Tab-separated table of C-alpha atoms in Angstrom:
chain	number	residue	atom	x	y	z
A	476	MET	CA	-68.463	-6.292	-1.379
A	477	ALA	CA	-65.039	-7.305	-0.096
A	478	THR	CA	-63.437	-6.189	-3.377
A	479	THR	CA	-65.141	-2.771	-3.155
A	480	LYS	CA	-64.010	-2.358	0.438
A	481	GLY	CA	-60.423	-3.354	-0.465
A	482	GLY	CA	-60.395	-0.793	-3.265
A	483	TRP	CA	-61.601	1.889	-0.882
A	484	TYR	CA	-58.812	1.110	1.596
A	485	LEU	CA	-56.242	1.280	-1.212
A	486	CYS	CA	-57.513	4.679	-2.350
A	487	GLU	CA	-57.398	5.986	1.218
A	488	LEU	CA	-53.854	4.690	1.649
A	489	LEU	CA	-52.694	6.379	-1.580
A	490	ARG	CA	-54.420	9.586	-0.526
A	491	PHE	CA	-52.642	9.441	2.820
A	492	PHE	CA	-49.196	9.010	1.219
A	493	TYR	CA	-49.944	11.808	-1.251
A	494	SER	CA	-50.834	14.119	1.645
A	495	LEU	CA	-47.391	13.415	3.134
A	496	PHE	CA	-45.501	14.060	-0.109
A	497	LEU	CA	-45.307	17.853	-0.008
A	498	PRO	CA	-44.545	18.111	3.746
A	499	GLY	CA	-41.924	15.379	3.374
A	500	LEU	CA	-40.387	17.160	0.391
A	501	THR	CA	-40.315	20.401	2.350
A	502	VAL	CA	-38.627	18.770	5.345
A	503	CYS	CA	-36.021	17.063	3.125
A	504	GLY	CA	-35.328	20.299	1.272
A	505	THR	CA	-34.958	22.214	4.537
A	506	LEU	CA	-32.562	19.617	5.946
A	507	CYS	CA	-30.484	19.711	2.769
A	508	VAL	CA	-30.272	23.500	2.898
A	509	CYS	CA	-29.282	23.368	6.576
A	510	LEU	CA	-26.624	20.754	5.849
A	511	PHE	CA	-25.280	22.870	2.985
A	512	ILE	CA	-25.114	25.953	5.207
A	513	ILE	CA	-23.319	24.003	7.952
A	514	LEU	CA	-20.791	22.540	5.521
A	515	TRP	CA	-20.240	25.920	3.896
A	516	GLY	CA	-19.700	27.476	7.318
A	517	ILE	CA	-17.145	24.767	8.170
A	518	ARG	CA	-15.395	25.400	4.859
A	519	LEU	CA	-15.199	29.168	5.544
A	520	LEU	CA	-13.874	28.487	9.044
A	521	LEU	CA	-11.226	26.149	7.669
A	522	GLN	CA	-10.253	28.654	4.970
A	523	ARG	CA	-9.617	31.291	7.627
A	524	LYS	CA	-7.605	28.755	9.568
A	525	LYS	CA	-5.610	27.948	6.425
A	526	THR	CA	-4.872	31.642	5.782
A	527	SER	CA	-3.547	32.196	9.300
A	528	ALA	CA	-1.452	29.002	9.192
A	529	SER	CA	0.067	29.875	5.815
A	530	ALA	CA	1.527	33.198	6.930
A	531	SER	CA	5.254	33.113	7.682
A	532	LYS	CA	7.101	35.208	10.230
A	533	ASN	CA	7.641	38.059	7.762
A	534	GLY	CA	3.941	38.057	6.821
A	535	LYS	CA	4.478	36.476	3.424
A	536	LYS	CA	2.149	33.598	2.530
A	537	GLN	CA	3.800	30.198	2.364
A	538	MET	CA	2.331	27.185	0.624
A	539	VAL	CA	1.573	24.313	3.001
A	540	VAL	CA	2.042	20.823	1.532
A	541	ALA	CA	0.722	17.925	3.609
A	542	PHE	CA	1.178	14.169	3.234
A	543	PHE	CA	-1.349	11.826	4.826
A	544	HIS	CA	0.701	8.837	5.979
A	545	PRO	CA	-0.509	7.450	9.339
A	546	TYR	CA	2.255	4.810	9.440
A	547	CYS	CA	5.188	6.972	8.353
A	548	ASN	CA	7.530	5.340	10.896
A	549	ALA	CA	7.101	1.883	9.342
A	550	GLY	CA	9.887	0.449	7.224
A	551	GLY	CA	8.089	-0.558	4.027
A	552	GLY	CA	8.227	0.544	0.415
A	553	GLY	CA	5.349	2.985	0.908
A	554	GLU	CA	7.390	4.870	3.489
A	555	ARG	CA	10.326	5.055	1.092
A	556	VAL	CA	7.993	6.715	-1.440
A	557	LEU	CA	6.981	9.263	1.223
A	558	TRP	CA	10.525	10.288	2.140
A	559	CYS	CA	11.759	10.403	-1.461
A	560	ALA	CA	8.736	12.492	-2.468
A	561	LEU	CA	9.384	14.920	0.393
A	562	ARG	CA	13.066	15.167	-0.513
A	563	ALA	CA	12.241	15.874	-4.162
A	564	LEU	CA	9.668	18.565	-3.307
A	565	GLN	CA	11.976	20.256	-0.813
A	566	LYS	CA	14.647	20.533	-3.488
A	567	LYS	CA	12.280	22.120	-6.013
A	568	TYR	CA	10.039	24.123	-3.658
A	569	PRO	CA	12.272	24.942	-0.652
A	570	GLU	CA	10.081	27.886	0.406
A	571	ALA	CA	7.043	25.694	1.135
A	572	VAL	CA	6.059	24.318	4.548
A	573	TYR	CA	5.886	20.522	4.667
A	574	VAL	CA	3.595	18.572	6.972
A	575	VAL	CA	3.194	14.847	7.596
A	576	TYR	CA	0.040	13.544	9.280
A	577	THR	CA	1.090	10.498	11.286
A	578	GLY	CA	-0.353	8.237	13.937
A	579	ASP	CA	3.056	7.297	15.368
A	580	VAL	CA	2.416	9.047	18.677
A	581	ASN	CA	4.937	6.975	20.630
A	582	VAL	CA	7.950	8.547	18.918
A	583	SER	CA	9.109	12.092	18.293
A	584	GLY	CA	9.466	13.782	14.930
A	585	GLN	CA	13.244	13.639	15.239
A	586	GLN	CA	13.105	9.894	15.904
A	587	ILE	CA	10.974	9.408	12.802
A	588	LEU	CA	13.500	11.281	10.669
A	589	GLU	CA	16.380	9.311	12.166
A	590	GLY	CA	14.487	6.100	11.410
A	591	ALA	CA	14.051	7.156	7.774
A	592	PHE	CA	17.793	7.708	7.485
A	593	ARG	CA	18.667	4.459	9.239
A	594	ARG	CA	16.305	2.314	7.144
A	595	PHE	CA	16.374	4.064	3.769
A	596	ASN	CA	19.518	6.187	3.818
A	597	ILE	CA	17.360	9.276	3.178
A	598	ARG	CA	17.983	12.611	4.895
A	599	LEU	CA	15.732	15.609	4.209
A	600	THR	CA	17.240	18.998	3.428
A	601	HIS	CA	14.579	21.101	5.220
A	602	PRO	CA	12.460	20.726	8.368
A	603	VAL	CA	9.181	18.800	8.392
A	604	LYS	CA	6.271	19.427	10.742
A	605	PHE	CA	4.619	16.282	12.111
A	606	VAL	CA	0.941	16.387	13.034
A	607	PHE	CA	0.327	13.501	15.422
A	608	LEU	CA	-3.070	11.824	15.142
A	609	ARG	CA	-4.582	10.067	18.172
A	610	LYS	CA	-7.287	8.136	16.343
A	611	ARG	CA	-5.151	5.899	14.136
A	612	TYR	CA	-6.737	2.862	15.752
A	613	LEU	CA	-9.811	3.649	13.622
A	614	VAL	CA	-8.009	2.385	10.503
A	615	GLU	CA	-6.592	-0.764	12.113
A	616	ASP	CA	-8.007	-3.853	10.400
A	617	SER	CA	-8.180	-5.663	13.754
A	618	LEU	CA	-10.977	-3.290	14.787
A	619	TYR	CA	-13.227	-4.605	12.030
A	620	PRO	CA	-13.367	-8.413	11.922
A	621	HIS	CA	-16.260	-8.109	9.442
A	622	PHE	CA	-16.867	-5.496	6.716
A	623	THR	CA	-13.216	-4.571	7.077
A	624	LEU	CA	-12.977	-2.433	3.931
A	625	LEU	CA	-16.020	-0.378	4.906
A	626	GLY	CA	-14.932	-0.034	8.536
A	627	GLN	CA	-11.410	1.102	7.693
A	628	SER	CA	-12.685	3.523	5.060
A	629	LEU	CA	-15.197	5.140	7.418
A	630	GLY	CA	-12.508	5.188	10.097
A	631	SER	CA	-10.167	6.983	7.696
A	632	ILE	CA	-12.763	9.750	7.282
A	633	LEU	CA	-12.747	10.367	11.045
A	634	LEU	CA	-8.948	10.202	11.099
A	635	GLY	CA	-8.846	12.627	8.181
A	636	TRP	CA	-11.182	14.966	10.033
A	637	GLU	CA	-8.804	14.955	13.006
A	638	ALA	CA	-5.945	15.806	10.635
A	639	LEU	CA	-7.884	18.587	8.914
A	640	MET	CA	-8.826	20.190	12.242
A	641	GLN	CA	-5.158	20.434	13.193
A	642	CYS	CA	-3.729	21.691	9.910
A	643	VAL	CA	-5.416	22.870	6.697
A	644	PRO	CA	-2.914	22.599	3.830
A	645	ASP	CA	-2.904	24.136	0.365
A	646	VAL	CA	-1.831	20.858	-1.233
A	647	TYR	CA	-2.940	17.505	0.192
A	648	ILE	CA	-1.246	14.304	-0.960
A	649	ASP	CA	-2.545	10.940	0.181
A	650	SER	CA	0.515	8.713	-0.030
A	651	MET	CA	-0.930	5.655	1.694
A	652	GLY	CA	-4.186	4.872	-0.078
A	653	TYR	CA	-6.875	6.406	2.143
A	654	ALA	CA	-9.055	7.611	-0.722
A	655	PHE	CA	-12.066	8.359	1.491
A	656	THR	CA	-10.185	11.325	2.954
A	657	LEU	CA	-9.964	13.036	-0.452
A	658	PRO	CA	-13.478	14.638	-0.565
A	659	LEU	CA	-12.948	15.903	2.982
A	660	PHE	CA	-9.822	17.856	2.103
A	661	LYS	CA	-11.066	18.950	-1.328
A	662	TYR	CA	-14.552	20.210	-0.524
A	663	LEU	CA	-14.187	21.264	3.113
A	664	GLY	CA	-10.476	22.080	3.201
A	665	GLY	CA	-10.395	23.647	-0.266
A	666	CYS	CA	-7.138	21.814	-1.013
A	667	ARG	CA	-5.605	20.711	-4.279
A	668	ILE	CA	-5.547	16.937	-4.163
A	669	GLY	CA	-2.852	14.476	-5.152
A	670	SER	CA	-2.932	10.690	-4.715
A	671	TYR	CA	-0.143	8.164	-4.889
A	672	VAL	CA	-1.823	4.761	-5.126
A	673	HIS	CA	0.240	1.745	-4.130
A	674	TYR	CA	-2.663	-0.674	-4.153
A	675	PRO	CA	-6.369	-0.043	-4.819
A	676	THR	CA	-8.518	-0.576	-1.729
A	677	ILE	CA	-10.674	-2.849	-3.856
A	678	SER	CA	-9.832	-4.326	-7.256
A	679	MET	CA	-11.535	-6.274	-9.990
A	680	ASP	CA	-9.386	-9.248	-8.965
A	681	MET	CA	-10.934	-9.146	-5.480
A	682	LEU	CA	-14.382	-9.122	-7.050
A	683	SER	CA	-13.505	-12.148	-9.170
A	684	VAL	CA	-12.241	-14.059	-6.100
A	685	VAL	CA	-15.610	-13.572	-4.375
A	686	LYS	CA	-17.586	-14.210	-7.558
A	687	ASN	CA	-15.776	-17.501	-8.174
A	688	GLN	CA	-16.068	-18.439	-4.467
A	689	ASN	CA	-12.316	-18.878	-4.033
A	690	VAL	CA	-10.762	-18.886	-0.562
A	691	GLY	CA	-8.340	-16.012	0.130
A	692	PHE	CA	-6.973	-13.966	3.017
A	693	ASN	CA	-9.868	-11.527	2.443
A	694	ASN	CA	-12.480	-14.166	1.583
A	695	ALA	CA	-13.113	-16.606	4.435
A	696	ALA	CA	-13.880	-20.266	3.785
A	697	PHE	CA	-17.305	-20.120	5.457
A	698	ILE	CA	-18.367	-17.484	2.912
A	699	THR	CA	-17.100	-19.446	-0.086
A	700	ARG	CA	-19.100	-22.490	1.070
A	701	ASN	CA	-22.346	-20.505	1.232
A	702	PRO	CA	-23.745	-19.275	-2.131
A	703	PHE	CA	-26.073	-16.772	-0.421
A	704	LEU	CA	-23.280	-15.187	1.642
A	705	SER	CA	-21.078	-15.073	-1.474
A	706	LYS	CA	-23.784	-13.151	-3.359
A	707	VAL	CA	-24.296	-10.745	-0.443
A	708	LYS	CA	-20.542	-10.108	-0.241
A	709	LEU	CA	-20.354	-9.621	-4.002
A	710	ILE	CA	-23.106	-6.970	-3.837
A	711	TYR	CA	-21.266	-5.321	-0.942
A	712	TYR	CA	-18.027	-5.294	-2.971
A	713	TYR	CA	-19.734	-3.824	-6.049
A	714	LEU	CA	-21.350	-1.051	-3.986
A	715	PHE	CA	-18.057	-0.344	-2.245
A	716	ALA	CA	-16.205	-0.264	-5.582
A	717	PHE	CA	-18.731	2.292	-6.901
A	718	VAL	CA	-18.268	4.600	-3.892
A	719	TYR	CA	-14.483	4.079	-4.001
A	720	GLY	CA	-14.554	5.269	-7.606
A	721	LEU	CA	-16.483	8.399	-6.626
A	722	VAL	CA	-14.113	9.451	-3.833
A	723	GLY	CA	-11.040	8.632	-5.913
A	724	SER	CA	-12.265	10.841	-8.738
A	725	CYS	CA	-11.837	13.849	-6.416
A	726	SER	CA	-8.103	13.757	-7.146
A	727	ASP	CA	-6.550	16.483	-9.278
A	728	VAL	CA	-3.430	14.362	-9.814
A	729	VAL	CA	-3.221	10.573	-9.581
A	730	MET	CA	0.022	8.611	-9.551
A	731	VAL	CA	0.121	4.818	-9.585
A	732	ASN	CA	3.103	2.594	-8.967
A	733	SER	CA	2.732	-0.036	-11.696
A	734	SER	CA	0.919	-1.168	-14.827
A	735	TRP	CA	-1.215	-3.499	-12.703
A	736	THR	CA	-2.386	-0.683	-10.413
A	737	LEU	CA	-2.958	1.595	-13.420
A	738	LYS	CA	-5.380	-0.878	-14.995
A	739	HIS	CA	-7.507	-1.113	-11.845
A	740	ILE	CA	-7.484	2.592	-10.998
A	741	LEU	CA	-8.523	3.546	-14.526
A	742	SER	CA	-11.450	1.114	-14.364
A	743	LEU	CA	-12.554	2.316	-10.906
A	744	TRP	CA	-11.719	6.038	-10.710
A	745	LYS	CA	-12.062	6.831	-14.417
A	746	VAL	CA	-9.645	9.800	-14.302
A	747	GLY	CA	-7.291	8.814	-17.108
A	748	ASN	CA	-6.595	12.426	-18.073
A	749	CYS	CA	-4.700	13.056	-14.817
A	750	THR	CA	-3.294	9.579	-14.066
A	751	ASN	CA	0.348	8.592	-14.588
A	752	ILE	CA	2.606	5.679	-13.727
A	753	VAL	CA	5.330	6.797	-11.321
A	754	TYR	CA	7.446	3.795	-10.407
A	755	PRO	CA	8.360	3.863	-6.706
A	756	PRO	CA	11.935	4.793	-5.803
A	757	CYS	CA	14.278	1.903	-5.237
A	758	ASP	CA	17.716	2.602	-3.817
A	759	VAL	CA	19.418	0.660	-6.607
A	760	GLN	CA	22.527	2.857	-6.522
A	761	THR	CA	23.333	1.771	-2.968
A	762	PHE	CA	23.449	-1.881	-4.015
A	763	LEU	CA	25.577	-1.449	-7.125
A	764	ASP	CA	28.829	-1.675	-5.150
A	765	ILE	CA	28.003	-5.293	-4.304
A	766	PRO	CA	30.192	-7.319	-6.677
A	767	LEU	CA	28.434	-9.484	-9.250
A	768	ARG	CA	30.038	-12.755	-8.336
A	769	ASP	CA	28.705	-16.024	-7.056
A	770	LYS	CA	28.154	-15.615	-3.309
A	771	LYS	CA	30.731	-17.950	-1.813
A	772	THR	CA	31.958	-16.112	1.303
A	773	THR	CA	30.018	-18.628	3.386
A	774	PRO	CA	29.364	-22.310	2.671
A	775	GLY	CA	26.010	-23.202	1.156
A	776	HIS	CA	23.371	-20.774	-0.075
A	777	LEU	CA	21.326	-18.028	1.570
A	778	LEU	CA	17.744	-17.351	0.459
A	779	VAL	CA	16.337	-13.954	1.463
A	780	SER	CA	12.820	-12.494	1.532
A	781	ILE	CA	12.162	-8.745	1.971
A	782	GLY	CA	8.702	-7.459	2.884
A	783	GLN	CA	6.577	-6.257	5.771
A	784	PHE	CA	4.958	-9.014	7.806
A	785	ARG	CA	1.458	-8.452	6.474
A	786	PRO	CA	-0.973	-11.272	5.588
A	787	GLU	CA	-1.040	-10.513	1.870
A	788	LYS	CA	2.738	-11.002	1.626
A	789	ASN	CA	2.053	-14.733	2.081
A	790	HIS	CA	5.176	-15.626	4.069
A	791	PRO	CA	3.738	-19.089	4.873
A	792	LEU	CA	4.107	-19.989	1.185
A	793	GLN	CA	7.829	-19.191	1.388
A	794	ILE	CA	8.322	-21.381	4.454
A	795	LYS	CA	6.315	-24.304	3.044
A	796	ALA	CA	8.105	-24.141	-0.312
A	797	PHE	CA	11.460	-23.943	1.477
A	798	ALA	CA	10.545	-27.046	3.490
A	799	LYS	CA	9.896	-28.908	0.245
A	800	LEU	CA	13.216	-27.637	-1.109
A	801	LEU	CA	14.997	-29.040	1.949
A	802	ASN	CA	13.395	-32.414	1.267
A	803	LYS	CA	14.767	-32.185	-2.270
A	804	LYS	CA	18.162	-31.286	-0.827
A	805	VAL	CA	18.260	-34.539	1.135
A	806	ALA	CA	17.356	-36.486	-2.003
A	807	GLU	CA	19.630	-34.585	-4.400
A	808	SER	CA	22.563	-33.701	-2.106
A	809	LEU	CA	22.218	-29.905	-2.467
A	810	PRO	CA	24.542	-27.698	-0.341
A	811	SER	CA	23.395	-26.323	3.033
A	812	LEU	CA	20.551	-23.800	2.785
A	813	LYS	CA	19.142	-21.085	5.027
A	814	LEU	CA	16.040	-18.900	4.603
A	815	VAL	CA	16.094	-15.382	6.114
A	816	LEU	CA	12.841	-13.409	6.271
A	817	ILE	CA	13.535	-9.670	6.602
A	818	GLY	CA	10.720	-7.190	7.206
A	819	GLY	CA	9.067	-4.548	9.333
A	820	CYS	CA	6.439	-4.985	12.038
A	821	ARG	CA	3.945	-2.113	12.277
A	822	ASN	CA	1.960	-3.266	15.302
A	823	GLN	CA	1.077	-6.172	17.591
A	824	ASP	CA	-0.828	-7.936	14.808
A	825	ASP	CA	2.348	-8.075	12.718
A	826	GLU	CA	4.339	-9.336	15.698
A	827	LEU	CA	1.732	-12.042	16.293
A	828	ARG	CA	2.033	-12.990	12.620
A	829	VAL	CA	5.804	-13.441	13.004
A	830	ASN	CA	5.226	-15.729	15.987
A	831	GLN	CA	2.795	-17.782	13.907
A	832	LEU	CA	5.422	-18.079	11.167
A	833	ARG	CA	7.958	-19.257	13.730
A	834	ARG	CA	5.498	-21.921	14.886
A	835	LEU	CA	4.942	-22.970	11.278
A	836	SER	CA	8.713	-23.449	10.876
A	837	GLU	CA	8.740	-25.567	14.035
A	838	ASP	CA	5.781	-27.649	12.857
A	839	LEU	CA	7.616	-28.346	9.602
A	840	GLY	CA	10.804	-29.190	11.487
A	841	ILE	CA	12.913	-26.493	9.780
A	842	GLN	CA	13.224	-23.928	12.585
A	843	GLU	CA	17.024	-24.264	12.566
A	844	ASP	CA	17.093	-23.304	8.881
A	845	VAL	CA	14.797	-20.243	9.070
A	846	GLU	CA	15.687	-16.857	10.592
A	847	PHE	CA	13.562	-13.745	11.143
A	848	LYS	CA	15.088	-10.271	11.021
A	849	ILE	CA	12.659	-7.542	12.112
A	850	ASN	CA	13.110	-3.776	11.625
A	851	ILE	CA	16.833	-4.158	11.008
A	852	PRO	CA	19.089	-1.204	10.044
A	853	PHE	CA	19.886	-0.555	6.402
A	854	ASP	CA	23.518	-1.657	6.702
A	855	GLU	CA	22.471	-5.040	8.074
A	856	LEU	CA	19.900	-5.415	5.281
A	857	LYS	CA	22.553	-4.668	2.688
A	858	ASN	CA	24.876	-7.221	4.231
A	859	TYR	CA	22.260	-9.968	3.918
A	860	LEU	CA	21.527	-9.042	0.310
A	861	SER	CA	25.220	-9.140	-0.535
A	862	GLU	CA	25.470	-12.716	0.764
A	863	ALA	CA	22.259	-14.190	-0.654
A	864	THR	CA	21.908	-16.293	-3.789
A	865	ILE	CA	18.117	-16.219	-4.228
A	866	GLY	CA	15.586	-13.478	-3.446
A	867	LEU	CA	12.068	-14.722	-2.651
A	868	HIS	CA	8.742	-12.951	-3.202
A	869	THR	CA	5.331	-14.657	-2.812
A	870	MET	CA	2.597	-12.002	-2.761
A	871	TRP	CA	-0.244	-12.589	-5.224
A	872	ASN	CA	-0.897	-9.480	-7.326
A	873	GLU	CA	1.766	-7.403	-5.595
A	874	HIS	CA	1.104	-3.850	-6.769
A	875	PHE	CA	4.789	-3.266	-7.512
A	876	GLY	CA	7.518	-4.941	-5.467
A	877	ILE	CA	10.321	-2.677	-4.218
A	878	GLY	CA	11.890	-5.636	-2.434
A	879	VAL	CA	12.028	-7.493	-5.765
A	880	VAL	CA	13.919	-4.602	-7.379
A	881	GLU	CA	16.350	-4.322	-4.454
A	882	CYS	CA	17.120	-8.040	-4.679
A	883	MET	CA	17.842	-7.717	-8.402
A	884	ALA	CA	20.025	-4.635	-7.894
A	885	ALA	CA	21.997	-6.442	-5.186
A	886	GLY	CA	22.820	-9.264	-7.569
A	887	MET	CA	20.457	-11.961	-6.336
A	888	VAL	CA	18.534	-14.282	-8.622
A	889	ILE	CA	14.931	-13.269	-8.009
A	890	LEU	CA	12.059	-15.743	-7.738
A	891	ALA	CA	8.791	-13.765	-7.619
A	892	HIS	CA	5.091	-14.495	-7.821
A	893	ASN	CA	3.737	-14.846	-11.336
A	894	SER	CA	1.299	-11.918	-11.062
A	895	GLY	CA	0.971	-8.161	-10.567
A	896	GLY	CA	3.879	-5.746	-10.793
A	897	PRO	CA	6.698	-8.327	-10.731
A	898	LYS	CA	5.196	-10.096	-13.744
A	899	LEU	CA	4.218	-6.992	-15.735
A	900	ASP	CA	6.940	-4.456	-14.892
A	901	ILE	CA	9.952	-5.937	-13.116
A	902	VAL	CA	10.886	-9.550	-13.907
A	903	VAL	CA	10.712	-9.000	-17.655
A	904	PRO	CA	13.375	-9.670	-20.319
A	905	HIS	CA	16.074	-7.018	-20.688
A	906	HIS	CA	17.569	-6.808	-24.185
A	907	GLY	CA	16.480	-10.395	-24.669
A	908	GLY	CA	18.153	-11.645	-21.478
A	909	ARG	CA	16.390	-13.352	-18.561
A	910	THR	CA	16.195	-11.239	-15.397
A	911	GLY	CA	14.654	-13.751	-12.977
A	912	PHE	CA	12.022	-16.412	-12.437
A	913	LEU	CA	8.291	-16.542	-11.620
A	914	ALA	CA	6.259	-19.169	-9.751
A	915	GLU	CA	2.842	-19.632	-8.106
A	916	SER	CA	2.449	-22.808	-6.027
A	917	GLU	CA	4.535	-24.470	-3.296
A	918	ASP	CA	5.721	-27.106	-5.755
A	919	SER	CA	6.647	-24.621	-8.487
A	920	TYR	CA	8.565	-22.457	-5.990
A	921	ALA	CA	10.458	-25.462	-4.624
A	922	GLU	CA	11.250	-26.777	-8.108
A	923	THR	CA	12.408	-23.370	-9.361
A	924	MET	CA	14.615	-22.801	-6.320
A	925	ALA	CA	16.209	-26.201	-6.879
A	926	HIS	CA	16.701	-25.339	-10.559
A	927	ILE	CA	18.416	-22.028	-9.710
A	928	LEU	CA	20.730	-23.683	-7.203
A	929	SER	CA	21.661	-26.382	-9.712
A	930	MET	CA	22.646	-23.849	-12.393
A	931	SER	CA	26.273	-23.150	-13.157
A	932	GLU	CA	27.930	-20.048	-11.679
A	933	GLU	CA	28.312	-18.591	-15.176
A	934	LYS	CA	24.599	-18.987	-15.955
A	935	ARG	CA	23.553	-17.372	-12.677
A	936	LEU	CA	25.988	-14.516	-13.370
A	937	GLN	CA	24.330	-13.839	-16.739
A	938	ILE	CA	20.893	-13.600	-15.108
A	939	ARG	CA	22.157	-11.331	-12.302
A	940	SER	CA	23.905	-9.046	-14.796
A	941	SER	CA	20.745	-8.651	-16.909
A	942	ALA	CA	18.644	-8.084	-13.797
A	943	ARG	CA	20.936	-5.376	-12.431
A	944	ALA	CA	21.068	-3.578	-15.779
A	945	SER	CA	17.257	-3.601	-16.013
A	946	VAL	CA	16.498	-1.900	-12.683
A	947	SER	CA	18.046	1.497	-13.436
A	948	ARG	CA	14.556	2.683	-14.501
A	949	PHE	CA	13.460	2.278	-10.866
A	950	SER	CA	16.138	4.522	-9.336
A	951	ASP	CA	15.562	7.434	-6.955
A	952	GLN	CA	16.503	9.861	-9.717
A	953	GLU	CA	13.913	8.472	-12.144
A	954	PHE	CA	11.261	8.621	-9.419
A	955	GLU	CA	12.034	12.255	-8.595
A	956	LEU	CA	11.745	13.308	-12.229
A	957	ALA	CA	8.448	11.471	-12.772
A	958	PHE	CA	6.972	12.555	-9.421
A	959	LEU	CA	7.805	16.252	-9.848
A	960	SER	CA	6.440	16.214	-13.392
A	961	SER	CA	3.164	14.650	-12.214
A	962	VAL	CA	2.512	16.993	-9.262
A	963	GLU	CA	3.525	20.173	-11.096
A	964	ASN	CA	-0.121	21.204	-11.634
A	965	LEU	CA	-0.735	21.141	-7.880
A	966	PHE	CA	1.793	23.945	-7.381
A	967	LYS	CA	0.570	26.353	-10.063
């Protein structure tokens, strides 16, 4: 009796769900049609806005080329790519209108351009229009203590929407890695899409870190200790990687900055037919007037690090390794040593990070031997590079490493992390000659630094000569040629 009654209830339940199927399908279909109509209406509105914005004073249509770079006033390698790309395009397409979407609302456009000249020695030949975005805080990592990748990506969509509402370009180039803005500009803005990828938002290496339950700056210790949380995060990463691949595939042209980035973008975006390596521009020519001699204008040796004060740059590793080197100096009677960390601070988080590094130096008792130089002018940077013996780099899987190239061009002996772009593209043999050194741990960095300092002047000169000769392929001129060749289809 109970079985018969249970079967009856099951049949009634199935009949109830079946009765909802057609109405539910109708409602879903209606909502989809309404959404399509709304999106199509927005697209038509934006197209009219684009047409009116593209007309010049004499009524002739001008192409509008926009770069999405919310932190264009920062002093990192990504900003150098932006200004060199703009300079190259202005030379080839001087009739176009150039726009930069930026969140640097506390400075004027003229101040941004002056900053680019002061830091990178780059001056544009034609005017640039700056579109100032008020919602840049939506892509700040500090806003999302958990699910940071997802939060920043969704925030970038809203920031992109703000940009699109202010200016609808013909060509949209994301030069900072906000891939989730690409569908917005392609399907609603009707733009041709270009992407310059410095570093994939998510990579297979990040997936492996979570899968193997390794601690990292983006994988907290409490997650690695909990198998369940590790599995949940791994699922989250796989889903995010899938969506990241979808939005990235909206690009008509993809440029990546290194062999390491190429491998990951090809596996995620799967757009090999329109993807090219375009090495970032390094101002090697400016450093070639530094004589290739052993740096003896001051007693002892200077060790220099170049890189923005971001967590992934791993400045603590440099300080800890340097502390171990100083202990070796006491034991082995090495000359006096000083470590100078040069970089840019984008916001209060970066400034807080510098203060934490200063405290680390104090805790290790080496504060008198460590200096911090923040947002310094180009001439001062060049002066430090001309005096230094060793250039330090410690970021794991650095996408490229402009600072590494600049150190090599300036005649320093480079000691970089044994991964990513430095390992695959930069610190590689040149005509059979060594161009630098690679390390991974505190001990290996300290030992290699001691080895470099113990080498003869002649041996160091051989390494510096090979290194300088090898970096010509990363010059501004080579970048301009490769960049213009890659984006040519966007201007047809």
